[in-house]
Tab-separated table of C-alpha atoms and ligand atoms in Angstrom:
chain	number	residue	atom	x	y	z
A	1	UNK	CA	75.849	69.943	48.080
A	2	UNK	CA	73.665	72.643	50.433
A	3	UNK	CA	75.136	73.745	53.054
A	4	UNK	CA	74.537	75.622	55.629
A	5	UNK	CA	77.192	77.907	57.474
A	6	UNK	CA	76.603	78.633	61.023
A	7	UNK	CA	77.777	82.684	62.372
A	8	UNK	CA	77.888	85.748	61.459
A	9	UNK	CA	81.214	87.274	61.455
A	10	UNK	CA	84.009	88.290	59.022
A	11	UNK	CA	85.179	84.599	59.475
A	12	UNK	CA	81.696	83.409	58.372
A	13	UNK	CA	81.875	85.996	55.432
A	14	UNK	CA	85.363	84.580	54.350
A	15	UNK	CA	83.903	81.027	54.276
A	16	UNK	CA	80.614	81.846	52.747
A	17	UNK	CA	82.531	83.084	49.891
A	18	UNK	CA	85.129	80.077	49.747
A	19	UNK	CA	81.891	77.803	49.361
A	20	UNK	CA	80.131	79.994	46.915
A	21	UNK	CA	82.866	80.017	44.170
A	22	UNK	CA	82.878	75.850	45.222
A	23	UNK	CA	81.547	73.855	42.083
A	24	UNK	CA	80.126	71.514	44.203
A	25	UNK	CA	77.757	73.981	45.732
A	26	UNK	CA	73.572	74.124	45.046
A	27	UNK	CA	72.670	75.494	47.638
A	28	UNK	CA	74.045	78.078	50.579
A	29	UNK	CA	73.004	79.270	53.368
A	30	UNK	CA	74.006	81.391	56.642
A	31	UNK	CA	72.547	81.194	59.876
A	32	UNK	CA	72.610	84.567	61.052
A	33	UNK	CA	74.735	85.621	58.448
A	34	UNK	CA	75.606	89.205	57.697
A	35	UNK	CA	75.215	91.967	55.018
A	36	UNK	CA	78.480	90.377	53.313
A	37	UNK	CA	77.115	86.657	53.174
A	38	UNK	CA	73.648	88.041	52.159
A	39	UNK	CA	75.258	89.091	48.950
A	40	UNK	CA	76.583	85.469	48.391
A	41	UNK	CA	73.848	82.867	49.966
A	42	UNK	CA	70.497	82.772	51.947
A	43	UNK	CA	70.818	84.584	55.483
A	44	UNK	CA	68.471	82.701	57.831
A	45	UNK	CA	67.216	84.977	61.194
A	46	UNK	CA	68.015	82.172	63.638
A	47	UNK	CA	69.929	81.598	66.779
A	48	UNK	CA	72.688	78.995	65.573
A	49	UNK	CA	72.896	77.881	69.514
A	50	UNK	CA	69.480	76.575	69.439
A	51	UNK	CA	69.514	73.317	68.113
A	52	UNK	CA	65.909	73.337	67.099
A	53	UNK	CA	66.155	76.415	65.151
A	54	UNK	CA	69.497	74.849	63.720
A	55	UNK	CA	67.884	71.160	62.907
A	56	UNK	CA	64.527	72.720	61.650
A	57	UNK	CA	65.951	75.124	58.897
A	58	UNK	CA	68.383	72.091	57.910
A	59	UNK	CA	64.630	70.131	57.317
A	60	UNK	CA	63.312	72.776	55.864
A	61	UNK	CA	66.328	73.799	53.209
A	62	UNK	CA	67.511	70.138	52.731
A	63	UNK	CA	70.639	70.893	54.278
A	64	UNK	CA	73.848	68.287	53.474
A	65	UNK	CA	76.587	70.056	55.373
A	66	UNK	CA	76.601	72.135	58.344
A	67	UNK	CA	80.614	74.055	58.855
A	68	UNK	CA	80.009	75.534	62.290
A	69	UNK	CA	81.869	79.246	62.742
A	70	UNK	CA	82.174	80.513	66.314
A	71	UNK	CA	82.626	78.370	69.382
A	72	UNK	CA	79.214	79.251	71.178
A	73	UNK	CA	77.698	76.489	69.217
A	74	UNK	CA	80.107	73.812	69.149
A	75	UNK	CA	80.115	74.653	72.898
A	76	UNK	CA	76.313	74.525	73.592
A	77	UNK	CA	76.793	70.480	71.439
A	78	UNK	CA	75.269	71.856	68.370
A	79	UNK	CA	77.489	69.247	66.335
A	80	UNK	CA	76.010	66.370	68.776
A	81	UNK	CA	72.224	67.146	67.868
A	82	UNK	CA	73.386	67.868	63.622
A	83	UNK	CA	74.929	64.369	63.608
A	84	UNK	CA	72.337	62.537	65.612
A	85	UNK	CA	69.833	63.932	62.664
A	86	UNK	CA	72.560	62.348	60.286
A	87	UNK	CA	73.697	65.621	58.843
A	88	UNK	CA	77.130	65.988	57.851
A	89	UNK	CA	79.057	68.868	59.948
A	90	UNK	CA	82.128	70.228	60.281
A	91	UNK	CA	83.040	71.053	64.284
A	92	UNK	CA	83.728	69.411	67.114
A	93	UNK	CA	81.134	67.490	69.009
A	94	UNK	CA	80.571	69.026	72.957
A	95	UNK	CA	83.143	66.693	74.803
A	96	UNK	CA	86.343	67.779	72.335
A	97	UNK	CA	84.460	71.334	72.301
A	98	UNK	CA	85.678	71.466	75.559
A	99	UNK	CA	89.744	72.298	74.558
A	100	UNK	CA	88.090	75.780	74.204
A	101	UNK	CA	85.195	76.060	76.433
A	102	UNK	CA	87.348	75.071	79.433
A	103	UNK	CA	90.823	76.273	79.759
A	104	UNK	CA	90.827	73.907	82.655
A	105	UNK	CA	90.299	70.776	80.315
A	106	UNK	CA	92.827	71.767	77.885
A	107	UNK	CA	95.458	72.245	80.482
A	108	UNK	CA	94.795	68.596	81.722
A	109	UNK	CA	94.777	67.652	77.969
A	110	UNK	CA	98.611	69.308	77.301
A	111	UNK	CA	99.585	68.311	80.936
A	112	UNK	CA	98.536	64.492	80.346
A	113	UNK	CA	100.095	64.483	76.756
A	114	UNK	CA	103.396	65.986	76.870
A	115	UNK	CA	102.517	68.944	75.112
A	116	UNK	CA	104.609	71.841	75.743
A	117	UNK	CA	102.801	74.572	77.468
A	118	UNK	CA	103.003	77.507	80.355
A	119	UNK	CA	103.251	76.216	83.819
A	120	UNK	CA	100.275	76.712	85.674
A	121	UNK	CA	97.746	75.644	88.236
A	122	UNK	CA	93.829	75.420	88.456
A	123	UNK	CA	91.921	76.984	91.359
A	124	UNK	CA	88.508	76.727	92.839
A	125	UNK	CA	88.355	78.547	95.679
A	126	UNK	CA	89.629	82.669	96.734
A	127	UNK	CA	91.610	81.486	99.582
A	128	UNK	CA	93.542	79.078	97.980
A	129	UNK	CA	94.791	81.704	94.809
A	130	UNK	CA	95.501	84.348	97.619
A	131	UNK	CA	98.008	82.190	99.207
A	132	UNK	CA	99.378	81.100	96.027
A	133	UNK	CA	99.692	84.374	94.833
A	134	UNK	CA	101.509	85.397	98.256
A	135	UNK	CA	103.944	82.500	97.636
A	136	UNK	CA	105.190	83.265	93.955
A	137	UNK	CA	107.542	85.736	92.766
A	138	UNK	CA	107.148	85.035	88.979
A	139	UNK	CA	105.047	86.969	86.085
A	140	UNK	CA	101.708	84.956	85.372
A	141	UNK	CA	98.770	85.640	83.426
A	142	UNK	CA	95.312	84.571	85.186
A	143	UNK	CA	92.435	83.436	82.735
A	144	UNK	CA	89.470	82.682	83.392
A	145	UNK	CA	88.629	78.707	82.618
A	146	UNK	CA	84.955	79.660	80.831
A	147	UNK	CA	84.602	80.866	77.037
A	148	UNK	CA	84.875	84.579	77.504
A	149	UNK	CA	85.318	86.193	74.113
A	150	UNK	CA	88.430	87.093	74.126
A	151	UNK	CA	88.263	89.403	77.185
A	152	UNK	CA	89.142	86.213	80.067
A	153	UNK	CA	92.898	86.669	79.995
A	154	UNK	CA	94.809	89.614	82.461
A	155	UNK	CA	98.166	89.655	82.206
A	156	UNK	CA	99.552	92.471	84.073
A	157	UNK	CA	102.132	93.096	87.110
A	158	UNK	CA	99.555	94.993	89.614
A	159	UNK	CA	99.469	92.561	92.692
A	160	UNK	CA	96.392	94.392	93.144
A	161	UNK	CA	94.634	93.858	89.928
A	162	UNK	CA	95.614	90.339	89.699
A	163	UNK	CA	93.911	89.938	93.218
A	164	UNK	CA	90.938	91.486	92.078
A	165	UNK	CA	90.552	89.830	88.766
A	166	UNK	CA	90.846	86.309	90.305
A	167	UNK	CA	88.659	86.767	92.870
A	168	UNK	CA	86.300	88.370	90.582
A	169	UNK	CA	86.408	84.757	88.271
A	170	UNK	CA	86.534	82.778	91.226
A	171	UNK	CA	82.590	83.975	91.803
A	172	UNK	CA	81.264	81.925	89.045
A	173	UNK	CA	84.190	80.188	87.307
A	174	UNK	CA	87.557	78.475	88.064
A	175	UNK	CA	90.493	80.303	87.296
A	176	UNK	CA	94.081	79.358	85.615
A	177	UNK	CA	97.377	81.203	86.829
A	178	UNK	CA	99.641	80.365	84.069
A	179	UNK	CA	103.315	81.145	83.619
A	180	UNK	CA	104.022	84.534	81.736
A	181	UNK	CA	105.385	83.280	78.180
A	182	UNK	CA	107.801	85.474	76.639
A	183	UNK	CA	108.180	85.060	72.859
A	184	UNK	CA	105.771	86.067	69.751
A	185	UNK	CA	102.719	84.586	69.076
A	186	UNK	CA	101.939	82.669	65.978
A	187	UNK	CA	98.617	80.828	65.190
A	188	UNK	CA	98.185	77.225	63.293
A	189	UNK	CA	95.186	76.195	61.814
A	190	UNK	CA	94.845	72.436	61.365
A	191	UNK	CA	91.810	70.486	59.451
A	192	UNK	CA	91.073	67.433	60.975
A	193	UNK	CA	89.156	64.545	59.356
A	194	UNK	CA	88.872	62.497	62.984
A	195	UNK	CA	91.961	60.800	61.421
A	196	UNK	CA	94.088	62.489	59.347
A	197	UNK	CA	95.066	66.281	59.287
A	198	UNK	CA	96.961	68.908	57.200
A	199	UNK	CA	98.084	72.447	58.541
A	200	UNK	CA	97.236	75.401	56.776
A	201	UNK	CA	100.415	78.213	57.021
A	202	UNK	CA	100.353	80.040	60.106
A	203	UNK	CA	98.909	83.094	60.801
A	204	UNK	CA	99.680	85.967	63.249
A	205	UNK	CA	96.954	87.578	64.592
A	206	UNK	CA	97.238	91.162	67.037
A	207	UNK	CA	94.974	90.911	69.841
A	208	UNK	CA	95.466	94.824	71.336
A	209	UNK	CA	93.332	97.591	70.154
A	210	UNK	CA	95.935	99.648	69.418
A	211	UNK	CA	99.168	100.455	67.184
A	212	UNK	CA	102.333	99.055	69.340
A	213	UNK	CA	100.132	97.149	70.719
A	214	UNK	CA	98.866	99.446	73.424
A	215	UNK	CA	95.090	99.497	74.878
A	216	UNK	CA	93.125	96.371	75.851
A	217	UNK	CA	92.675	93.179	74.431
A	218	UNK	CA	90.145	92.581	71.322
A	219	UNK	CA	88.996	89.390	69.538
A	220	UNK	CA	91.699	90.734	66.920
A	221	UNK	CA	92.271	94.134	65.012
A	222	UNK	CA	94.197	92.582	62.507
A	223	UNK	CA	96.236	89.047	60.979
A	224	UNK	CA	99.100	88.143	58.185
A	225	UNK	CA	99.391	85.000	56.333
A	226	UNK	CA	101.696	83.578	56.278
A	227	UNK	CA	104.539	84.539	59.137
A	228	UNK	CA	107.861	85.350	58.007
A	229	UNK	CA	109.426	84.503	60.924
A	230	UNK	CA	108.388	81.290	60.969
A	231	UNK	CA	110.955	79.382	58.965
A	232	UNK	CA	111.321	75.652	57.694
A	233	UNK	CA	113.263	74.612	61.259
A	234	UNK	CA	110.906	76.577	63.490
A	235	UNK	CA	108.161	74.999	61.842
A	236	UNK	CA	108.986	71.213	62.017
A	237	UNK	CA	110.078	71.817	65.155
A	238	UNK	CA	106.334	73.265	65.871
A	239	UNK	CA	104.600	70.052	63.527
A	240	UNK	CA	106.679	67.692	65.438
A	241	UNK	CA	106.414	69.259	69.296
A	242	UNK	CA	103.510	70.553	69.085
A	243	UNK	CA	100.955	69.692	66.050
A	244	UNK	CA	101.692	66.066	65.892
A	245	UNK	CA	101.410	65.187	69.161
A	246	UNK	CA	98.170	67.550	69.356
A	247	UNK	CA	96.795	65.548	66.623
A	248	UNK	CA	97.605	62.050	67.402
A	249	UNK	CA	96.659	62.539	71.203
A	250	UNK	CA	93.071	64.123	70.058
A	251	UNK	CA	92.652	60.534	68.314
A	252	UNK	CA	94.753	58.069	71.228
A	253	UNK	CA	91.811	59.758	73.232
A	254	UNK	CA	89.189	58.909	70.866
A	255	UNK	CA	88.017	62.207	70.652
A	256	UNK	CA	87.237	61.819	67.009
A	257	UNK	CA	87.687	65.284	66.084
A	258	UNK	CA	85.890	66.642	62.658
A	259	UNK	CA	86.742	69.941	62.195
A	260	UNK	CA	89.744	73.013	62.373
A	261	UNK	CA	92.206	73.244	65.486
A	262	UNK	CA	93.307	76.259	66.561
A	263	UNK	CA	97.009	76.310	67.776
A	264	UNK	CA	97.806	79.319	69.870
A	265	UNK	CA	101.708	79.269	70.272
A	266	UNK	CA	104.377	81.157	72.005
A	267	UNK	CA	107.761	80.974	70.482
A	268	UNK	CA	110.154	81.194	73.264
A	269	UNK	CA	113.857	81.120	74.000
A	270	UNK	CA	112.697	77.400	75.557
A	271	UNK	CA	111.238	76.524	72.198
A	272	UNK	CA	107.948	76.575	71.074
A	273	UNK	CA	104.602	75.995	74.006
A	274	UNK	CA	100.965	75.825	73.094
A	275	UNK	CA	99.626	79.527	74.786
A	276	UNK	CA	95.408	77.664	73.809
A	277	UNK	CA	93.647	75.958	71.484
A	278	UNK	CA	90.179	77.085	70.102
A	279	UNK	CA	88.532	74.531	68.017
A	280	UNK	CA	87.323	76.840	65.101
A	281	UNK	CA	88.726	79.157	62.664
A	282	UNK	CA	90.058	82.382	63.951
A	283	UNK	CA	88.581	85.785	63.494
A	284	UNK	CA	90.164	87.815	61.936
A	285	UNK	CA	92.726	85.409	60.696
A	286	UNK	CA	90.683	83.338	58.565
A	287	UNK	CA	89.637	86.575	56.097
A	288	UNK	CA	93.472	86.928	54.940
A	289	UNK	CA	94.737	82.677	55.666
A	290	UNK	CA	91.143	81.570	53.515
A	291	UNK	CA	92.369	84.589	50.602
A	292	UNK	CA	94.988	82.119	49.781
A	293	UNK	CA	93.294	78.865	49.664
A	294	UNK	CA	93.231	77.621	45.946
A	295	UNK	CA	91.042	74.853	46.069
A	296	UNK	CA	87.742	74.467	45.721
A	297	UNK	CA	86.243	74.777	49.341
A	298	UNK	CA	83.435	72.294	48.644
A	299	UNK	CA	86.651	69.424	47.895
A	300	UNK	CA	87.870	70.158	51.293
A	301	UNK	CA	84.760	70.288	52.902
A	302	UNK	CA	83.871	67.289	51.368
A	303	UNK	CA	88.002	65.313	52.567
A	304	UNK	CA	86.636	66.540	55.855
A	305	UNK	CA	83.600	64.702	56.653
A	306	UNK	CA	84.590	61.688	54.612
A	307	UNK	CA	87.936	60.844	55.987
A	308	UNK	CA	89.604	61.405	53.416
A	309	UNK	CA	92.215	64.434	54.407
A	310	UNK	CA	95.037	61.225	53.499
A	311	UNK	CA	94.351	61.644	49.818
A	312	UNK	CA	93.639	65.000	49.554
A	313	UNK	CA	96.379	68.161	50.391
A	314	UNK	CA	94.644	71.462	50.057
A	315	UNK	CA	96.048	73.952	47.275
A	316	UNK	CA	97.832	76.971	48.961
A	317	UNK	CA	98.908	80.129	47.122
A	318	UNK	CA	102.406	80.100	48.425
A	319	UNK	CA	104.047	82.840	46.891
A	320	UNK	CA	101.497	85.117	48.315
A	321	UNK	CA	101.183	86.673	51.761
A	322	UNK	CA	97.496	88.101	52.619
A	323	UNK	CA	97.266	90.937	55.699
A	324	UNK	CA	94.011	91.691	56.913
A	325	UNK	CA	92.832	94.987	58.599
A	326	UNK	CA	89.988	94.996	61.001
A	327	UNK	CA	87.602	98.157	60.747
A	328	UNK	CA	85.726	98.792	63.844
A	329	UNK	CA	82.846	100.940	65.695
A	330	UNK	CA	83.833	103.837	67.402
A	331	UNK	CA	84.196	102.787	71.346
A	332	UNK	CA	85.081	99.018	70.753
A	333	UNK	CA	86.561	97.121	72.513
A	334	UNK	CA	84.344	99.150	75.316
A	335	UNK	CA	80.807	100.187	74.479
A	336	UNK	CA	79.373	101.008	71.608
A	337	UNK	CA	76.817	102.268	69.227
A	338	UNK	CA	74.773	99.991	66.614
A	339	UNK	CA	73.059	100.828	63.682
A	340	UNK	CA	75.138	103.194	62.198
A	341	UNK	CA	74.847	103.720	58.290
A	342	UNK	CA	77.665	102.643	56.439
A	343	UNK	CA	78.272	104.602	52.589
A	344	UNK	CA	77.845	101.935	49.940
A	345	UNK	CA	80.872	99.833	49.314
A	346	UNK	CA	81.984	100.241	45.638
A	347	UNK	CA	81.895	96.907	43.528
A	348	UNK	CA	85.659	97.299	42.666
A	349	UNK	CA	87.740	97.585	45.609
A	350	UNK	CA	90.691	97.719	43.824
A	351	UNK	CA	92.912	94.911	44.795
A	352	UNK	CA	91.480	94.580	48.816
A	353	UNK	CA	88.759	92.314	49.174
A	354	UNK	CA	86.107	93.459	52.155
A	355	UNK	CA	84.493	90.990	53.861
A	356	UNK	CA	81.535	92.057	56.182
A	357	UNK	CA	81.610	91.017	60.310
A	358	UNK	CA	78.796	92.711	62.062
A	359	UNK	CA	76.384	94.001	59.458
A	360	UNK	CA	72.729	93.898	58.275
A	361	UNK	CA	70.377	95.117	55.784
A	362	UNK	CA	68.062	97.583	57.488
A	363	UNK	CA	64.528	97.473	56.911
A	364	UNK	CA	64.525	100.182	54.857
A	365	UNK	CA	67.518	98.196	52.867
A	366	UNK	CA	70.212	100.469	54.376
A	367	UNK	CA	73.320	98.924	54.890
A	368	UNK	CA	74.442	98.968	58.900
A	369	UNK	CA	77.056	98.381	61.343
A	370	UNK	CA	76.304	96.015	64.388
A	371	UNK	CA	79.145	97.567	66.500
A	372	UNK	CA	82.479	95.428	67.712
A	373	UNK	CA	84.203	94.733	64.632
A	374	UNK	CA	82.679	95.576	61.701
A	375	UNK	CA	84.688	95.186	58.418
A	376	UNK	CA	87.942	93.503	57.568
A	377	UNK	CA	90.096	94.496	54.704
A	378	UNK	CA	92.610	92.313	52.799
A	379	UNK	CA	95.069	93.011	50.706
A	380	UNK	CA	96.852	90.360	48.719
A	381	UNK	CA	100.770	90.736	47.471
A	382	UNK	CA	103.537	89.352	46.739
A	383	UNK	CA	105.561	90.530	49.714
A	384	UNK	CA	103.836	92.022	53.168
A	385	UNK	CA	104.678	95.534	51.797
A	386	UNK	CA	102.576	95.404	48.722
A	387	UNK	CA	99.929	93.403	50.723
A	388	UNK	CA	100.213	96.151	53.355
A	389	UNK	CA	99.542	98.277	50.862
A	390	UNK	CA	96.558	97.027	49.464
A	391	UNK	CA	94.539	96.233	52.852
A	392	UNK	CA	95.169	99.751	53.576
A	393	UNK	CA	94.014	100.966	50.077
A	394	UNK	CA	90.836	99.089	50.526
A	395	UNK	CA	89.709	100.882	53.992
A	396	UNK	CA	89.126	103.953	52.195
A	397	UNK	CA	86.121	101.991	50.758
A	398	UNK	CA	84.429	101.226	54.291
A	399	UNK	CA	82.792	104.699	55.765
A	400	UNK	CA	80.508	105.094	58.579
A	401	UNK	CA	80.482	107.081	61.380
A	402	UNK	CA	83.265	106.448	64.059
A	403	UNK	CA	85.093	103.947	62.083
A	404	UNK	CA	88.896	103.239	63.044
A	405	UNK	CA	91.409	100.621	62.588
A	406	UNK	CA	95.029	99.712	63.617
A	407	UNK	CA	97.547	101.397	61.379
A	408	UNK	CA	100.320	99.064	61.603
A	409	UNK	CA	99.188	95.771	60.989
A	410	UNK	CA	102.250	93.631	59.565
A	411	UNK	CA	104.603	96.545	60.090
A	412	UNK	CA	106.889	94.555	62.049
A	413	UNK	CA	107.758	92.144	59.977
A	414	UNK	CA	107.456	94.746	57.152
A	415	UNK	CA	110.080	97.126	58.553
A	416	UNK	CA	112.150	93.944	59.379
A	417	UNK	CA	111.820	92.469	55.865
B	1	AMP	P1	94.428	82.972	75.374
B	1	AMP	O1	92.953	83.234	75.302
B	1	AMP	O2	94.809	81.913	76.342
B	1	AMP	O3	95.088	82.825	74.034
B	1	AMP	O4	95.066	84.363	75.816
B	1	AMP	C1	94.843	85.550	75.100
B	1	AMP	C2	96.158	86.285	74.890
B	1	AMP	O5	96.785	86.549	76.143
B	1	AMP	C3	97.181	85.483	74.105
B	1	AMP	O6	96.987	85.585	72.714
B	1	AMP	C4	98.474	86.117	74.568
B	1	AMP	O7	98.703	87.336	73.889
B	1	AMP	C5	98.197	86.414	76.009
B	1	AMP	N1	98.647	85.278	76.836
B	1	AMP	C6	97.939	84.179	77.174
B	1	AMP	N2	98.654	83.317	77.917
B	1	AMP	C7	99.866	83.887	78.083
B	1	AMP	C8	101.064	83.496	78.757
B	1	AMP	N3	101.144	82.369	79.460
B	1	AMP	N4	102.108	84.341	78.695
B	1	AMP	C9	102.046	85.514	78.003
B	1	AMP	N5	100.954	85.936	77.358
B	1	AMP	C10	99.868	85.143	77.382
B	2	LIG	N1	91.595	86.037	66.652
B	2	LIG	C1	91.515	85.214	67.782
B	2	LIG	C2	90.418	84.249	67.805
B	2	LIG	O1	89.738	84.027	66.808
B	2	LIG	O2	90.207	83.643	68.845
């Protein structure tokens, strides 16, 4: 099988590297890609969100499979355009895309469905959210409805800010005022085969920049595998509330879904509600939740787009937890520099592995950093503690200039356990 892997993050590293130790695989290739994934396939210098760039290096490297990384593509219908050239792909085609690209459409989805989720209400025009927010007394959170990278969501108590924020999406977007959740947040990725699905163990991802979670929200600075305090009743109660009826109303409305769900949740003292779905991996969860995936990528990859998730239960390392610790560029999540040289990154890492996010290979073969996040670090163990351990072991590998991460990633279920 050749595939091709579309992105160029640490999530994109992670599965690069799943598919490269896959017996199945003869070929492998990333569109960007990054210095990581160079190491392991083919990087290809194209824009995977143009679907002639996408369809021509598929001709031209006899592509069989296409997994599709971020959202911007599946957004922009790259999956549409792959299967019409009768490519196999893994992502959602434009229309089920949507549950991400419009927080709008995946509010109607839950709302229609019965699937538990924040109140909330859609709005179009300025004057209409000012009078609502004159009316309410509650907490919300206002997001914006468009994909936004992680930076469309306010949640804050300023009257003032909220105005301003809402009026500010209301210019080119509509905007969702949503009930403020209470709770912790835990993430579910399930694989969907347009028929069948099976969940992979959650994840728990922390969205601040900083430690306590102070500072402004980042695509993620950090994510453990699985979540202690999710336990056997919290979880069927999550499969059955949520994840089931997810899944079964993704395929009453014909929606024929190939590809991962995302399941943002809240756990609250009402029980568990859906906070948003993304219809890809997560980033930075998927370097620590793909560290424990046994099986041979290529086999799941392969249930996937055959329809044959029924038969086949992926192999999970469940005795492990894996914590991941995001290094990033000095001024991130605000601006920042590129280009910075990073030291060389020793073969043996001890027990962390380091999977590359926004890196490239210089023209004079220098390794450097593309800003944002740069660098995640996982440690494996048998408990969080040792697994704590070893992510934090491993940063010492990763230097460049300006380089910082979150120091307590896992700490509170580590001082808890
Ligand atoms: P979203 O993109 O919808 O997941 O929002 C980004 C982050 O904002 C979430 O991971 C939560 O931390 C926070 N958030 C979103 N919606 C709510 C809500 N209704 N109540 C509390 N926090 C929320
Ligand atoms: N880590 C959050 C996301 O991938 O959207």
């Amino acid at each position: 099988m050749r595939v091709l892997i579309l992105g160029s993050g640490g999530r994109e590293h992670a599965i690069s590297w799943k598919f490269s130790q896959s017996k199945r695989i003869s070929g492998l290739y990333i569109a960007p890609g990054n210095g990581g994934t160079a190491e392991l396939g083919t990087n290809l210098n194209i824009n995977p969100e143009k679907e002639d760039q996408v369809l021509q290096a598929c001709r031209d490297n006899k592509i069989d499979l296409v997994f599709v990384g971020p959202e911007g593509p599946l957004a922009a219908g790259i999956v549409d355009k792959i299967k019409e050239a009768g490519i196999a792909v893994i992502g959602p085609h434009q229309e089920a895309a949507q549950l991400e690209s419009s927080k709008a459409f995946s509010k109607d989805f839950m709302v229609r469905n019965h699937i538990p989720t924040a109140e909330s209400r859609t709005f179009t025009k300025a004057s209409d959210f000012e009078s609502y927010m004159k009316s309410i007394t509650h907490r919300v959170v206002l997001k914006k409805s468009g994909l936004a990278a992680g930076k469309g969501v306010l949640e804050s108590t300023d009257q003032e800010e909220l105005l301003h924020f809402g009026k500010e999406v209301l210019k080119t977007d509509s905007l969702v005022v949503e009930e403020f959740l209470e709770g912790f947040e835990v993430s579910f990725f399930v694989l969907s085969d347009g028929k069948n699905y099976r969940v992979l163990p959650p994840c728990s991802d922390y969205k601040k920049a900083h430690d306590n979670d102070e500072g402004l929200n980042t695509g993620g600075m950090g994510a453990i595998c699985p979540v202690p305090w999710v336990t056997k009743e919290l979880y069927s109660e999550i499969e059955q509330s949520i994840i089931k009826t997810t899944m079964d109303s993704l395929n009453k409305e014909g929606l024929n879904y190939v590809g991962v769900v995302y399941i943002g949740v809240m756990v609250t003292s009402k029980g568990p509600k859906v906070l948003e779905y993304n219809v890809r991996f997560g980033d930075p969860e998927t370097q620590p939740l793909l560290s424990l995936i046994e099986s041979d990528f290529g086999n799941i990859a392969d249930a996937m787009i055959k329809g044959h998730l029924d038969n086949y239960t992926p192999r999970v390392n469940e005795n492990n937890t894996a914590l991941g610790v995001v290094i990033a560029a000095e001024g991130y999540p605000g601006e920042y520099n590129k280009s910075i040289p990073v030291q060389p990154i020793p073969e043996d890492t001890e027990d962390a592995l380091i999977f590359h996010a926004s890196t490239s290979i210089d023209a004079q073969g220098q390794l450097v950093t593309g800003g944002g996040r740069c660098f995640t670090s996982v440690g494996i163990g048998s408990d969080i503690i040792s697994a704590y351990s070893a992510a934090y072991r491993g940063t010492k590998f990763v230097n460049f200039e300006g380089a910082w991460f979150r120091n307590d990633i896992g700490k509170k279920f580590y001082e808890e356990a």
